[in-house]
GROMACS .gro file of C-alpha atoms in nm:
model
   91
    1MET     CA    1   3.090   2.023   2.652
    2LEU     CA    2   3.257   2.155   2.968
    3ALA     CA    3   3.320   2.518   3.053
    4LEU     CA    4   3.443   2.691   3.366
    5VAL     CA    5   3.285   3.036   3.394
    6PRO     CA    6   3.258   3.304   3.665
    7LEU     CA    7   2.937   3.275   3.869
    8SER     CA    8   2.866   3.642   3.798
    9GLU     CA    9   2.786   3.552   3.435
   10TYR     CA   10   2.485   3.357   3.564
   11GLY     CA   11   2.370   3.612   3.820
   12GLU     CA   12   2.507   3.408   4.110
   13SER     CA   13   2.676   3.583   4.400
   14HIS     CA   14   2.983   3.445   4.574
   15ILE     CA   15   2.879   3.167   4.810
   16LYS     CA   16   3.074   3.147   5.137
   17GLY     CA   17   3.340   2.878   5.120
   18MET     CA   18   3.297   2.813   4.748
   19ASP     CA   19   3.507   2.906   4.450
   20SER     CA   20   3.374   3.194   4.241
   21SER     CA   21   3.355   2.979   3.926
   22MET     CA   22   3.099   2.724   3.811
   23LEU     CA   23   3.157   2.417   3.595
   24ILE     CA   24   2.897   2.415   3.317
   25ILE     CA   25   2.806   2.069   3.182
   26SER     CA   26   2.554   2.005   2.905
   27ARG     CA   27   2.325   1.704   2.959
   28ARG     CA   28   2.019   1.566   2.784
   29PRO     CA   29   1.724   1.383   2.943
   30GLY     CA   30   1.841   1.047   3.074
   31GLU     CA   31   2.201   1.164   3.113
   32ALA     CA   32   2.364   1.216   3.453
   33VAL     CA   33   2.646   1.390   3.638
   34THR     CA   34   2.830   1.217   3.922
   35VAL     CA   35   2.948   1.423   4.221
   36GLY     CA   36   3.219   1.252   4.422
   37THR     CA   37   3.179   0.876   4.438
   38ASP     CA   38   2.822   0.837   4.559
   39ILE     CA   39   2.601   1.122   4.436
   40ARG     CA   40   2.435   1.119   4.095
   41VAL     CA   41   2.220   1.395   3.944
   42THR     CA   42   2.013   1.278   3.645
   43VAL     CA   43   1.820   1.498   3.402
   44LEU     CA   44   1.475   1.338   3.396
   45ALA     CA   45   1.291   1.581   3.169
   46ILE     CA   46   1.302   1.926   3.016
   47ASN     CA   47   0.973   2.110   2.964
   48GLY     CA   48   1.027   2.462   2.829
   49LYS     CA   49   1.230   2.648   3.093
   50GLN     CA   50   1.172   2.383   3.361
   51VAL     CA   51   1.425   2.104   3.416
   52ARG     CA   52   1.328   1.801   3.625
   53LEU     CA   53   1.626   1.650   3.810
   54GLY     CA   54   1.662   1.326   4.003
   55VAL     CA   55   1.921   1.307   4.281
   56THR     CA   56   2.055   0.973   4.403
   57ALA     CA   57   2.257   1.006   4.724
   58PRO     CA   58   2.318   0.817   5.048
   59ARG     CA   59   2.056   0.883   5.318
   60VAL     CA   60   2.316   1.064   5.529
   61VAL     CA   61   2.351   1.333   5.260
   62GLU     CA   62   2.092   1.610   5.289
   63VAL     CA   63   1.954   1.725   4.954
   64HIS     CA   64   1.743   2.043   4.938
   65ARG     CA   65   1.631   2.299   4.683
   66GLN     CA   66   1.839   2.616   4.727
   67GLU     CA   67   1.554   2.824   4.874
   68VAL     CA   68   1.477   2.554   5.135
   69TYR     CA   69   1.847   2.525   5.224
   70GLU     CA   70   1.867   2.903   5.274
   71GLU     CA   71   1.566   2.894   5.506
   72ILE     CA   72   1.714   2.608   5.707
   73THR     CA   73   2.052   2.774   5.748
   74GLY     CA   74   1.926   3.131   5.786
   75GLN     CA   75   2.118   3.251   5.481
   76ARG     CA   76   1.833   3.460   5.346
   77VAL     CA   77   1.931   3.803   5.217
   78ALA     CA   78   1.908   4.066   5.492
   79GLY     CA   79   1.556   4.204   5.511
   80ALA     CA   80   1.398   3.915   5.322
   81THR     CA   81   1.105   3.742   5.488
   82PRO     CA   82   1.092   3.362   5.470
   83THR     CA   83   0.800   3.256   5.250
   84ARG     CA   84   0.729   2.940   5.447
   85LYS     CA   85   0.864   2.727   5.728
   86PRO     CA   86   1.038   2.414   5.596
   87THR     CA   87   0.871   2.088   5.696
   88GLY     CA   88   0.923   1.722   5.620
   89LEU     CA   89   1.298   1.750   5.571
   90SER     CA   90   1.384   1.388   5.646
   91ASN     CA   91   1.522   1.176   5.361
   0.00000   0.00000   0.00000
């Protein structure tokens, strides 16, 4: 199943430089999504509300959780205090 929906339906704000829609793809454990020609995101497990993902990408591609990326780039919401300093960011 594929669906293109506004980010606002999922509580996401508009991200600078990105379209305001999100492609929604259903996957089961063991299934993957390919981004471009060399990035693969695989659903490893689903435990309740937690989804475990595996990302396969070239070493030159930085892969971070969203909150770590925001800390690295300084995109935290105005007034928010970083919860920790990112460390060990090498691939």
